[in-house]
Coordinates of C-alpha atoms and ligand atoms in Angstrom, one line a residue:
M32 CA 27.5 -22.5 5.9
G33 CA 25.7 -20.8 3.1
A34 CA 22.3 -22.0 1.7
A35 CA 20.9 -20.7 -1.5
Q36 CA 17.7 -21.0 -3.4
A37 CA 17.0 -19.3 -6.7
T38 CA 13.4 -19.6 -8.0
A39 CA 11.3 -17.7 -10.4
S40 CA 9.5 -15.0 -8.5
S41 CA 6.1 -13.7 -9.3
A42 CA 4.7 -10.5 -7.9
R43 CA 1.6 -11.2 -6.0
R44 CA -1.1 -8.6 -5.5
P45 CA -3.9 -9.1 -3.0
A46 CA -7.2 -9.5 -4.8
L47 CA -9.3 -6.4 -4.3
G48 CA -12.5 -7.2 -2.4
G49 CA -15.6 -5.7 -4.0
W50 CA -17.1 -2.6 -2.5
R51 CA -20.2 -4.6 -1.7
D52 CA -18.4 -6.6 0.9
W53 CA -18.5 -4.1 3.8
R54 CA -16.0 -6.2 5.9
A55 CA -13.3 -5.5 3.3
W56 CA -13.9 -1.7 3.6
P57 CA -11.2 -0.9 6.2
D58 CA -8.6 -2.8 4.2
S59 CA -9.7 -1.2 0.9
L60 CA -9.7 2.2 2.4
A61 CA -6.3 1.6 4.0
G62 CA -5.0 0.4 0.6
L63 CA -6.5 3.5 -1.1
W64 CA -4.9 5.7 1.6
R65 CA -1.5 4.1 0.8
R66 CA -1.8 4.1 -3.0
S67 CA -3.7 7.2 -3.9
L68 CA -2.1 10.6 -3.3
R69 CA -5.3 12.3 -4.4
F70 CA -7.5 10.4 -1.9
R71 CA -5.0 11.1 0.9
T72 CA -4.7 14.8 0.2
V73 CA -8.5 15.2 -0.2
L74 CA -9.2 13.4 3.0
I75 CA -6.7 15.5 4.9
T76 CA -8.0 18.7 3.3
L77 CA -11.6 17.7 4.2
A78 CA -10.7 16.9 7.8
L79 CA -8.8 20.1 8.3
T80 CA -11.4 22.4 6.6
A81 CA -14.2 20.6 8.4
L82 CA -12.5 21.3 11.7
A83 CA -11.7 24.9 10.8
I84 CA -15.3 25.5 9.6
M85 CA -16.8 23.8 12.7
I86 CA -14.7 26.1 15.0
A87 CA -15.7 29.2 13.0
C88 CA -19.4 28.2 13.0
V89 CA -19.4 27.4 16.7
W90 CA -17.7 30.7 17.5
M91 CA -20.1 32.6 15.2
A92 CA -23.1 30.9 16.7
L93 CA -22.0 31.8 20.2
A94 CA -21.2 35.4 19.2
I95 CA -24.6 35.8 17.5
Q96 CA -26.4 34.2 20.4
N97 CA -24.7 36.5 22.9
D98 CA -25.5 39.6 20.7
L99 CA -29.1 38.6 20.2
F100 CA -29.6 38.1 23.9
Q101 CA -27.9 41.4 24.9
S102 CA -29.9 43.5 22.4
R103 CA -33.2 41.8 23.5
L104 CA -32.2 42.4 27.2
Q105 CA -31.5 46.1 26.6
Q106 CA -34.9 46.3 24.7
V107 CA -36.9 44.7 27.6
L108 CA -35.1 46.7 30.2
A109 CA -35.9 49.9 28.4
D110 CA -39.5 48.7 27.9
A111 CA -40.0 47.9 31.5
R112 CA -38.4 51.2 32.6
R113 CA -40.6 53.2 30.2
A114 CA -43.8 51.5 31.5
T115 CA -42.7 51.9 35.2
V116 CA -41.8 55.6 34.7
A117 CA -45.1 56.3 33.0
A118 CA -47.0 54.5 35.8
Q119 CA -45.0 56.3 38.5
T120 CA -45.7 59.7 36.8
T121 CA -49.4 58.9 36.9
L122 CA -49.2 57.9 40.6
D123 CA -47.2 61.0 41.5
A124 CA -49.6 63.3 39.6
S125 CA -52.6 62.1 41.6
E126 CA -53.5 64.0 44.9
P127 CA -53.1 61.8 48.0
Q128 CA -56.7 61.0 48.9
G129 CA -56.5 58.6 51.7
D130 CA -59.7 57.3 50.2
S131 CA -59.8 53.6 49.5
V132 CA -62.2 53.7 46.5
Q133 CA -60.3 56.5 44.8
L134 CA -57.0 54.7 45.4
Q135 CA -58.5 51.5 43.9
N136 CA -59.5 53.5 40.8
L137 CA -56.1 55.1 40.5
W138 CA -54.5 51.6 40.9
G139 CA -56.9 50.2 38.2
A140 CA -55.8 53.1 35.8
V141 CA -52.1 52.5 36.6
T142 CA -52.3 48.7 35.9
T143 CA -54.1 49.4 32.6
E144 CA -51.5 52.0 31.7
L145 CA -48.7 49.5 32.6
G146 CA -50.3 47.0 30.2
Q147 CA -50.5 49.7 27.4
Q148 CA -47.0 51.1 27.9
S149 CA -45.2 47.7 28.1
T150 CA -44.9 45.1 25.4
S151 CA -45.1 42.5 28.0
D152 CA -48.5 40.8 28.8
M153 CA -47.2 39.2 32.0
I154 CA -47.1 41.9 34.6
A155 CA -47.3 41.6 38.4
A156 CA -47.1 44.0 41.4
F157 CA -46.7 42.9 45.0
R158 CA -46.9 45.2 48.0
I159 CA -43.6 45.2 49.9
D160 CA -45.0 46.2 53.3
R161 CA -47.1 43.3 54.4
T162 CA -48.8 45.2 57.4
P163 CA -52.5 45.1 56.8
S164 CA -54.0 48.3 55.4
T165 CA -57.5 49.2 54.6
I166 CA -56.7 51.5 51.7
A167 CA -53.8 49.6 50.1
P168 CA -54.7 48.2 46.7
Q169 CA -54.5 44.4 46.2
D170 CA -51.5 42.7 44.7
F171 CA -51.9 42.5 41.0
S172 CA -50.9 39.7 38.4
S173 CA -52.0 39.8 34.8
V174 CA -51.4 36.0 34.6
A175 CA -51.3 33.7 37.6
V176 CA -48.0 31.9 36.6
I177 CA -46.0 35.0 37.1
D178 CA -46.1 34.6 40.9
D179 CA -44.2 31.3 40.6
M180 CA -41.7 32.8 38.1
V181 CA -40.4 35.4 40.5
S182 CA -37.7 33.8 42.6
D183 CA -37.1 34.8 46.2
G184 CA -33.6 36.0 45.3
L185 CA -35.0 38.5 42.7
R186 CA -37.6 39.7 45.2
D187 CA -35.0 40.3 47.8
L188 CA -32.9 42.4 45.3
V189 CA -35.9 44.4 44.1
Q190 CA -37.0 45.1 47.7
S191 CA -33.5 46.2 48.7
D192 CA -33.2 49.1 46.3
P193 CA -36.0 51.5 45.3
E194 CA -34.2 52.8 42.2
K195 CA -32.6 49.9 40.5
Q196 CA -33.9 47.5 37.9
W197 CA -33.1 43.8 38.3
W198 CA -33.5 41.0 35.8
Q199 CA -33.3 37.2 35.7
S200 CA -33.6 34.5 33.0
V201 CA -36.7 32.4 33.5
A202 CA -38.8 29.9 31.6
V203 CA -42.1 31.5 30.5
P204 CA -45.2 29.7 29.2
A205 CA -44.9 29.3 25.4
D206 CA -47.3 31.3 23.2
A207 CA -48.9 28.2 21.9
G208 CA -49.9 27.4 25.5
E209 CA -48.0 24.2 25.7
G210 CA -44.5 23.8 27.1
E211 CA -42.1 26.6 28.1
A212 CA -40.1 29.2 26.2
P213 CA -37.0 31.1 27.3
G214 CA -37.8 34.4 28.9
I215 CA -36.6 37.3 31.0
I216 CA -38.3 38.8 34.1
V217 CA -37.5 42.4 35.0
G218 CA -38.3 43.8 38.4
Q219 CA -38.2 47.3 40.1
Q220 CA -40.1 49.3 42.7
L221 CA -43.3 51.4 42.1
L222 CA -44.2 53.9 44.9
V223 CA -47.9 54.3 45.6
P224 CA -48.7 57.5 47.5
D225 CA -50.1 56.9 51.1
V226 CA -49.5 53.2 50.8
G227 CA -45.8 52.6 50.1
A228 CA -43.7 50.7 47.6
Y229 CA -44.8 47.8 45.4
E230 CA -42.5 45.3 43.6
L231 CA -43.3 45.6 39.9
Y232 CA -42.4 42.6 37.6
F233 CA -42.6 42.3 33.8
A234 CA -42.0 38.9 32.1
Y235 CA -40.9 38.8 28.5
D236 CA -41.0 35.9 26.1
L237 CA -37.7 35.5 24.2
S238 CA -38.9 32.7 21.9
T239 CA -38.7 34.9 18.7
A240 CA -35.0 35.6 19.5
S241 CA -34.4 31.9 20.1
Q242 CA -36.1 31.0 16.9
T243 CA -33.9 33.5 15.0
L244 CA -30.9 32.0 16.8
G245 CA -32.0 28.5 15.8
F246 CA -32.5 29.6 12.2
I247 CA -29.1 31.2 12.1
Q248 CA -27.4 28.1 13.7
G249 CA -29.2 25.9 11.2
M250 CA -28.0 28.1 8.3
L251 CA -24.5 28.0 9.7
W252 CA -24.5 24.2 9.7
V253 CA -25.9 24.0 6.2
V254 CA -23.3 26.6 4.9
G255 CA -20.5 24.8 6.8
I256 CA -21.4 21.4 5.3
V257 CA -21.9 22.8 1.8
L258 CA -18.5 24.6 2.2
V259 CA -16.8 21.3 3.3
V260 CA -18.3 19.4 0.3
L261 CA -17.4 22.2 -2.1
I262 CA -13.8 22.4 -0.8
G263 CA -13.5 18.6 -1.1
A264 CA -14.8 18.7 -4.7
I265 CA -12.6 21.6 -5.6
S266 CA -9.5 20.0 -4.1
W267 CA -10.4 16.7 -5.9
F268 CA -10.5 18.5 -9.2
V269 CA -7.5 20.7 -8.6
L270 CA -5.5 17.6 -7.5
R271 CA -6.6 15.7 -10.6
S272 CA -4.7 18.2 -12.7
V273 CA -1.6 17.4 -10.8
T274 CA -2.0 13.7 -10.0
T275 CA -3.1 12.7 -13.5
P276 CA 0.1 13.8 -15.2
I277 CA 2.1 12.2 -12.3
G278 CA 0.2 8.9 -12.8
E279 CA 0.9 9.1 -16.6
A280 CA 4.6 9.7 -15.9
A281 CA 4.6 6.7 -13.5
Q282 CA 2.9 4.5 -16.1
T283 CA 5.3 5.7 -18.8
S284 CA 8.4 5.1 -16.7
A285 CA 7.1 1.6 -15.9
K286 CA 6.7 0.9 -19.6
L287 CA 10.2 2.4 -20.2
A288 CA 11.6 0.2 -17.4
A289 CA 9.8 -2.8 -19.0
G290 CA 11.8 -2.2 -22.2
E291 CA 9.3 -0.1 -24.3
L292 CA 11.9 2.5 -25.1
G293 CA 9.8 4.4 -27.6
V294 CA 7.2 5.7 -25.0
R295 CA 7.1 9.4 -24.3
L296 CA 5.0 11.8 -22.2
D297 CA 2.5 14.3 -23.8
V298 CA 3.8 17.7 -22.8
H299 CA 1.5 20.8 -22.8
G300 CA 2.3 24.3 -21.6
E301 CA 5.3 25.6 -19.7
D302 CA 4.5 24.9 -16.1
E303 CA 6.5 22.7 -13.7
L304 CA 4.7 19.6 -14.9
A305 CA 5.6 20.4 -18.5
T306 CA 9.2 20.9 -17.4
L307 CA 9.1 17.5 -15.7
G308 CA 7.6 15.9 -18.8
R309 CA 10.3 17.5 -21.0
S310 CA 13.1 16.4 -18.7
F311 CA 11.6 12.9 -18.6
N312 CA 11.3 12.7 -22.4
A313 CA 14.9 14.0 -22.7
M314 CA 16.0 11.3 -20.3
A315 CA 14.1 8.6 -22.3
D316 CA 15.7 9.9 -25.5
S317 CA 19.2 9.6 -24.1
L318 CA 18.4 6.2 -22.6
E319 CA 17.0 4.9 -25.8
S320 CA 20.0 6.1 -27.8
Q321 CA 22.5 4.7 -25.3
I322 CA 20.7 1.3 -25.2
K323 CA 20.5 1.3 -29.0
E324 CA 24.3 2.0 -29.1
L325 CA 24.9 -0.8 -26.6
A326 CA 22.6 -3.2 -28.5
D327 CA 24.4 -2.4 -31.7
L328 CA 27.7 -3.1 -29.9
S329 CA 26.4 -6.3 -28.4
L330 CA 25.1 -7.3 -31.9
V331 CA 28.5 -6.7 -33.3
Q332 CA 30.1 -8.8 -30.5
Q333 CA 27.5 -11.6 -31.0
R334 CA 28.2 -11.6 -34.7
F335 CA 31.9 -11.6 -34.0
V336 CA 31.6 -14.6 -31.7
S337 CA 29.3 -16.4 -34.1
D338 CA 31.6 -15.7 -37.1
V339 CA 34.7 -16.6 -35.2
S340 CA 33.1 -19.9 -34.0
H341 CA 32.0 -20.7 -37.5
E342 CA 35.4 -19.8 -39.0
L343 CA 37.1 -21.9 -36.4
R344 CA 35.0 -25.0 -37.1
T345 CA 36.6 -26.0 -40.4
P346 CA 40.3 -25.8 -39.2
L347 CA 39.3 -27.4 -35.9
T348 CA 37.7 -30.3 -37.7
T349 CA 41.0 -30.8 -39.6
I350 CA 43.0 -30.4 -36.4
R351 CA 40.7 -32.9 -34.6
L352 CA 41.2 -35.5 -37.4
A353 CA 44.9 -35.0 -37.3
A354 CA 44.9 -35.2 -33.5
D355 CA 42.8 -38.4 -33.6
M356 CA 45.2 -39.9 -36.0
I357 CA 48.3 -39.0 -34.0
N358 CA 46.6 -40.2 -30.8
D359 CA 45.7 -43.6 -32.5
Q360 CA 49.4 -44.1 -33.3
R361 CA 50.7 -42.9 -29.9
D362 CA 51.9 -46.5 -29.0
E363 CA 54.6 -46.1 -31.6
F364 CA 56.0 -42.9 -30.0
D365 CA 58.4 -42.5 -27.2
P366 CA 56.6 -41.9 -23.9
T367 CA 56.9 -38.0 -23.9
T368 CA 55.6 -37.7 -27.4
A369 CA 52.8 -40.2 -26.6
R370 CA 51.8 -38.1 -23.6
A371 CA 51.8 -34.9 -25.7
A372 CA 49.6 -36.7 -28.4
E373 CA 47.2 -37.7 -25.6
L374 CA 47.1 -34.1 -24.2
L375 CA 46.6 -32.7 -27.7
H376 CA 43.7 -35.1 -28.3
A377 CA 42.0 -34.3 -25.0
Q378 CA 42.4 -30.5 -25.4
V379 CA 41.2 -30.6 -29.0
Q380 CA 38.1 -32.4 -27.8
R381 CA 37.5 -29.8 -25.1
F382 CA 38.0 -27.1 -27.7
E383 CA 35.4 -28.7 -29.9
T384 CA 32.9 -28.8 -27.0
L385 CA 33.6 -25.2 -26.2
L386 CA 33.1 -24.2 -29.8
A387 CA 29.8 -26.1 -30.0
D388 CA 28.6 -24.4 -26.8
L389 CA 29.7 -21.0 -28.1
L390 CA 27.8 -21.5 -31.3
E391 CA 24.7 -22.5 -29.3
I392 CA 24.9 -19.4 -27.1
S393 CA 25.4 -17.1 -30.1
R394 CA 22.2 -18.7 -31.6
Y395 CA 20.3 -17.8 -28.4
D396 CA 21.6 -14.3 -28.5
A397 CA 20.6 -14.0 -32.1
G398 CA 17.1 -15.3 -31.2
S399 CA 17.3 -17.9 -33.9
V400 CA 16.7 -21.0 -31.8
Q401 CA 13.7 -23.0 -32.8
L402 CA 12.2 -25.7 -30.6
E403 CA 11.4 -29.1 -32.2
L404 CA 8.5 -30.1 -30.0
E405 CA 7.7 -33.8 -29.6
A406 CA 5.4 -35.5 -27.0
T407 CA 8.0 -37.0 -24.7
S408 CA 7.8 -38.7 -21.3
L409 CA 10.2 -36.9 -18.9
A410 CA 10.5 -40.0 -16.7
H411 CA 11.6 -42.2 -19.7
L412 CA 13.9 -39.5 -20.9
A413 CA 15.5 -39.3 -17.4
E414 CA 15.9 -43.1 -17.4
D415 CA 17.6 -43.0 -20.9
V416 CA 20.1 -40.3 -19.8
I417 CA 20.9 -42.1 -16.5
G418 CA 21.5 -45.3 -18.6
S419 CA 23.8 -43.4 -21.0
M420 CA 25.8 -41.9 -18.1
Q421 CA 26.0 -45.1 -16.1
Q422 CA 29.6 -45.7 -17.1
V423 CA 30.8 -42.2 -16.1
A424 CA 28.9 -42.6 -12.8
E425 CA 30.6 -46.0 -12.1
Q426 CA 34.0 -44.4 -12.8
H427 CA 33.2 -41.9 -10.0
G428 CA 31.9 -44.7 -7.8
T429 CA 28.5 -42.9 -7.8
D430 CA 25.2 -44.7 -7.5
V431 CA 22.5 -42.8 -9.5
R432 CA 18.9 -43.6 -8.4
L433 CA 15.7 -42.6 -10.2
V434 CA 12.6 -41.9 -8.1
A435 CA 9.7 -41.2 -10.5
P436 CA 6.3 -41.1 -8.8
G437 CA 5.0 -39.1 -11.8
G438 CA 6.0 -37.6 -15.1
Y439 CA 5.4 -40.6 -17.3
S440 CA 2.6 -39.1 -19.5
P441 CA 4.1 -37.4 -22.6
V442 CA 4.5 -33.7 -22.6
D443 CA 5.4 -31.5 -25.6
M444 CA 9.1 -30.7 -25.4
D445 CA 12.2 -30.6 -27.5
P446 CA 13.7 -33.9 -26.3
R447 CA 17.2 -33.1 -27.7
R448 CA 17.4 -30.0 -25.6
I449 CA 15.8 -31.5 -22.4
R450 CA 18.2 -34.5 -22.7
R451 CA 21.1 -32.0 -22.9
I452 CA 19.8 -30.2 -19.7
V453 CA 19.5 -33.5 -17.8
R454 CA 22.9 -34.7 -19.0
N455 CA 24.4 -31.5 -17.9
L456 CA 22.8 -31.6 -14.4
L457 CA 23.7 -35.2 -13.9
G458 CA 27.2 -34.7 -15.2
N459 CA 27.7 -31.8 -12.7
A460 CA 26.2 -33.9 -9.9
I461 CA 28.5 -36.8 -10.6
E462 CA 31.5 -34.5 -10.9
H463 CA 30.8 -32.6 -7.7
G464 CA 29.0 -35.4 -5.8
E465 CA 32.1 -36.8 -4.1
G466 CA 31.0 -40.4 -5.0
R467 CA 27.9 -40.2 -2.9
P468 CA 24.5 -41.4 -4.3
I469 CA 22.6 -39.1 -6.6
V470 CA 18.9 -39.0 -6.6
V471 CA 17.1 -38.0 -9.8
T472 CA 13.4 -37.3 -9.1
V473 CA 10.7 -37.0 -11.7
D474 CA 7.2 -35.8 -10.8
S475 CA 4.2 -34.0 -12.2
N476 CA 1.1 -32.0 -11.2
R477 CA -1.8 -30.5 -13.1
N478 CA 0.3 -27.8 -14.7
A479 CA 3.8 -29.0 -14.9
V480 CA 6.3 -31.8 -15.0
A481 CA 9.6 -31.5 -13.1
L482 CA 12.9 -33.2 -12.7
G483 CA 15.2 -32.8 -9.8
V484 CA 18.9 -33.8 -9.5
R485 CA 20.0 -34.0 -5.9
D486 CA 23.6 -34.7 -5.0
Y487 CA 25.2 -34.9 -1.5
G488 CA 28.6 -33.6 -2.5
L489 CA 30.5 -30.4 -1.9
G490 CA 27.6 -28.0 -2.6
M491 CA 28.2 -24.3 -3.0
R492 CA 28.1 -21.1 -1.0
R493 CA 25.0 -18.9 -1.4
E494 CA 26.8 -16.3 -3.5
D495 CA 28.2 -19.0 -5.7
A496 CA 24.8 -20.7 -6.2
E497 CA 23.4 -17.3 -7.3
R498 CA 26.0 -17.1 -10.1
V499 CA 25.8 -20.6 -11.2
F500 CA 23.9 -19.8 -14.4
D501 CA 26.3 -17.0 -15.4
R502 CA 28.3 -17.7 -18.6
F503 CA 31.8 -19.1 -18.1
W504 CA 31.3 -19.0 -14.3
R505 CA 32.8 -21.8 -12.2
A506 CA 32.5 -22.1 -8.4
D507 CA 36.0 -22.8 -7.5
P508 CA 38.8 -23.2 -10.1
S509 CA 40.8 -25.3 -7.6
R510 CA 38.1 -28.1 -7.7
R511 CA 39.1 -31.3 -9.3
R512 CA 37.6 -31.6 -12.7
T513 CA 37.3 -34.8 -14.7
L514 CA 34.5 -34.1 -17.2
G515 CA 36.1 -30.9 -18.3
G516 CA 33.2 -28.5 -18.5
T517 CA 33.3 -25.2 -20.3
G518 CA 31.4 -23.1 -17.7
L519 CA 28.6 -22.6 -20.3
G520 CA 26.6 -25.8 -19.5
L521 CA 24.1 -24.4 -16.9
S522 CA 23.7 -21.1 -18.8
I523 CA 22.6 -23.1 -21.9
A524 CA 20.4 -25.3 -19.7
L525 CA 18.6 -22.3 -18.3
G526 CA 18.2 -20.9 -21.9
D527 CA 16.7 -24.2 -23.0
A528 CA 14.4 -24.3 -20.0
R529 CA 13.2 -20.8 -20.6
L530 CA 12.6 -21.5 -24.3
H531 CA 10.1 -24.1 -23.1
G532 CA 8.4 -21.6 -20.9
G533 CA 9.9 -23.4 -17.9
E534 CA 12.3 -22.7 -15.1
L535 CA 15.5 -24.0 -13.7
A536 CA 16.0 -23.5 -10.0
V537 CA 18.9 -24.3 -7.7
W538 CA 19.3 -25.0 -4.0
S539 CA 22.8 -25.5 -2.7
E540 CA 24.5 -25.5 0.7
L541 CA 28.2 -25.9 1.3
G542 CA 28.9 -29.4 2.6
R543 CA 25.3 -30.6 2.1
G544 CA 25.2 -30.8 -1.7
S545 CA 23.0 -29.3 -4.3
N546 CA 19.5 -29.7 -5.8
F547 CA 18.7 -28.5 -9.3
V548 CA 15.0 -28.6 -10.3
L549 CA 13.9 -28.3 -13.9
T550 CA 10.2 -27.4 -14.3
L551 CA 8.4 -27.5 -17.6
P552 CA 4.7 -26.5 -18.3
R553 CA 2.5 -29.3 -19.5
R554 CA 1.3 -27.3 -22.5
S555 CA 3.7 -25.3 -24.5
G556 CA 3.1 -21.7 -23.8
G557 CA 1.5 -22.6 -20.5
I558 CA 2.5 -21.4 -17.1
P559 CA 4.3 -24.0 -14.9
G560 CA 3.0 -22.5 -11.6
T561 CA 4.4 -24.2 -8.5
S562 CA 6.8 -27.0 -9.3
P563 CA 5.9 -30.5 -8.3
I564 CA 9.4 -30.8 -6.8
T565 CA 10.5 -28.4 -4.1
V566 CA 13.9 -27.0 -4.6
D567 CA 14.9 -26.8 -0.9
P568 CA 15.1 -30.5 0.1
G569 CA 14.8 -29.8 3.8
A570 CA 16.4 -32.9 5.4
D571 CA 19.1 -35.1 4.1
D572 CA 17.5 -38.4 3.7
L573 CA 16.7 -40.7 0.8
P574 CA 13.3 -42.2 0.2
G575 CA 12.9 -45.1 2.6
G576 CA 15.4 -43.5 5.0
E577 CA 18.4 -45.2 3.5
D578 CA 21.7 -44.3 5.1
L579 CA 23.9 -42.3 2.9
G580 CA 26.7 -42.3 5.3
L581 CA 26.3 -38.6 5.7
T582 CA 27.1 -38.9 9.4
Q583 CA 30.7 -38.4 8.4
P584 CA 31.4 -34.7 7.8
I585 CA 32.4 -33.9 4.3
E586 CA 35.9 -32.5 4.0
L587 CA 35.6 -29.1 2.5
P588 CA 38.3 -27.7 0.3
A589 CA 40.6 -25.3 2.2
E590 CA 39.9 -21.6 1.7
P591 CA 42.7 -20.1 -0.4
E592 CA 45.3 -18.5 1.9
V593 CA 45.8 -14.8 1.6
A594 CA 49.4 -13.7 1.7
P595 CA 50.1 -11.3 4.6
Ligands
ADP177 P1 30.8 -26.6 -16.2 O1 30.9 -26.9 -17.6 O2 32.0 -25.9 -15.6 O3 30.2 -27.7 -15.4 P2 28.3 -25.4 -15.6 O4 27.6 -24.2 -16.2 O5 27.6 -26.7 -15.9 O6 29.7 -25.4 -16.2 O7 28.5 -25.2 -14.1 C1 29.0 -24.0 -13.6 C2 29.7 -24.2 -12.3 O8 28.7 -24.5 -11.3 C3 30.6 -25.5 -12.2 O9 31.9 -25.2 -12.7 C4 30.6 -25.8 -10.8 O10 31.5 -25.0 -10.1 C5 29.2 -25.4 -10.3 N1 28.3 -26.5 -10.2 C6 27.4 -26.9 -11.1 N2 26.7 -28.0 -10.6 C7 27.2 -28.2 -9.4 C8 26.9 -29.2 -8.4 N3 26.0 -30.1 -8.6 N4 27.6 -29.2 -7.2 C9 28.5 -28.2 -7.0 N5 28.8 -27.3 -7.9 C10 28.2 -27.3 -9.1

């Protein structure tokens, strides 16, 4: 079973939410990401460069931090060594006295010298041998806190080796007196004659180095951010030079596709974009000339059809008059001649209808059709047409019903053409309706009036329904025909509907019948919008649930057999 529905389609675009509505941002950004090549490329470039610059900055900051620390460490180690060596030289140069007072004086001179020789102002010395001695000078600390800074581990190491220097990172009191600053404490031994070895500690403040490091890190961040912004801006501008011509090319090709054959691209320079522009223009030139050729050819054909139809009219009128006359006298002929006269009469009539349709079509093609608008009630017009076709419907045993909940108020239309459309739709429905009831619906809404013709006959396959408006097209030549159509009826009907700014849509399903819906805008030149009558009828029931006897399956025409 094939179902088909052909309606006017309208491209819908989601309304762009304003940037002020922050809830619409994710959607807007996703839309921008999909639509804008420039936005996408700049965002990717920004993300990648930001990552690269961040890795470079972190690596540089770590390297600088390490280098700064190492050079400051070497500096303080050399400083502590120099002060220790100077103090040791002074101690070694003095004669061993064994005298407590002289030793105290010497110790005083040594501690002063340590202070002078070293850049550190936090110095401490602790006697290693804790056995009481009357001559040993007291432990010395330039500041009290240094005692707490020296860890037991560092003291053990210093005590273990008389020659080596040891160091440890510690927190030292900040210069300002509040809080702590990073620092290094360096320890080694100092040998006092007659008394023994002392642990000697120098604490250094590293806050200047850490300030330098902070400044460098800050600069690295600033430079990194400025670089990312600059790269973003540069890539935005560079991309503009590529995407703008691409955008122009896209717009121009859209215009070309819409039928503006004269549009061309501005071509500057000789780069790839210029080559693209030139090729595009060459393609447009060739397209324009070919379409012009085809249009000329089609014009010649149209003129030929129009001329031939016009030329045929006069002899055909004579032939029809003669055929009418012969037909009127057929009772006097022998049966064979009478049958021939009847056939001649019928075919001449058919020929005349075909010629009239051909002339009408050639008028559409020439664009010379003028609407004669008149305020008309579609419901009353439908009633008229149904009345005029009542006899034909009765001959087919068909009951035609009018359901008109709306559509009475007059709407500007060309009544002659609309009547022709309704007659055609109703004629087709009677012809293909298998004697079942036909429902003609007329309804309206704010923008449009519509008329639907629903039959419950044979219907059509989907691919057939799609071609129903094609010129000279007929669904199945094997179908029984009584009204003798030309295959041009629906094509003319669609042309008439479109002339009114309206639409003619079809739904059809094999075995379930067809539904044709004509929709006309209320004001000429207006947009019909959604039709008041839906094309797809959904379920097979009449208003009021009347039984159509559709429980009996419809006998479909047999598919043509294919010879083996
Ligand atoms: P014709 O003059 O042959 O009726 P139309 O353009 O009016 O030409 O219709 C084209 C073809 O569409 C018809 O030959 C018929 O096969 C098919 N058709 C039209 N209306 C119906 C309908 N209501 N039910 C089934 N087939 C239809």
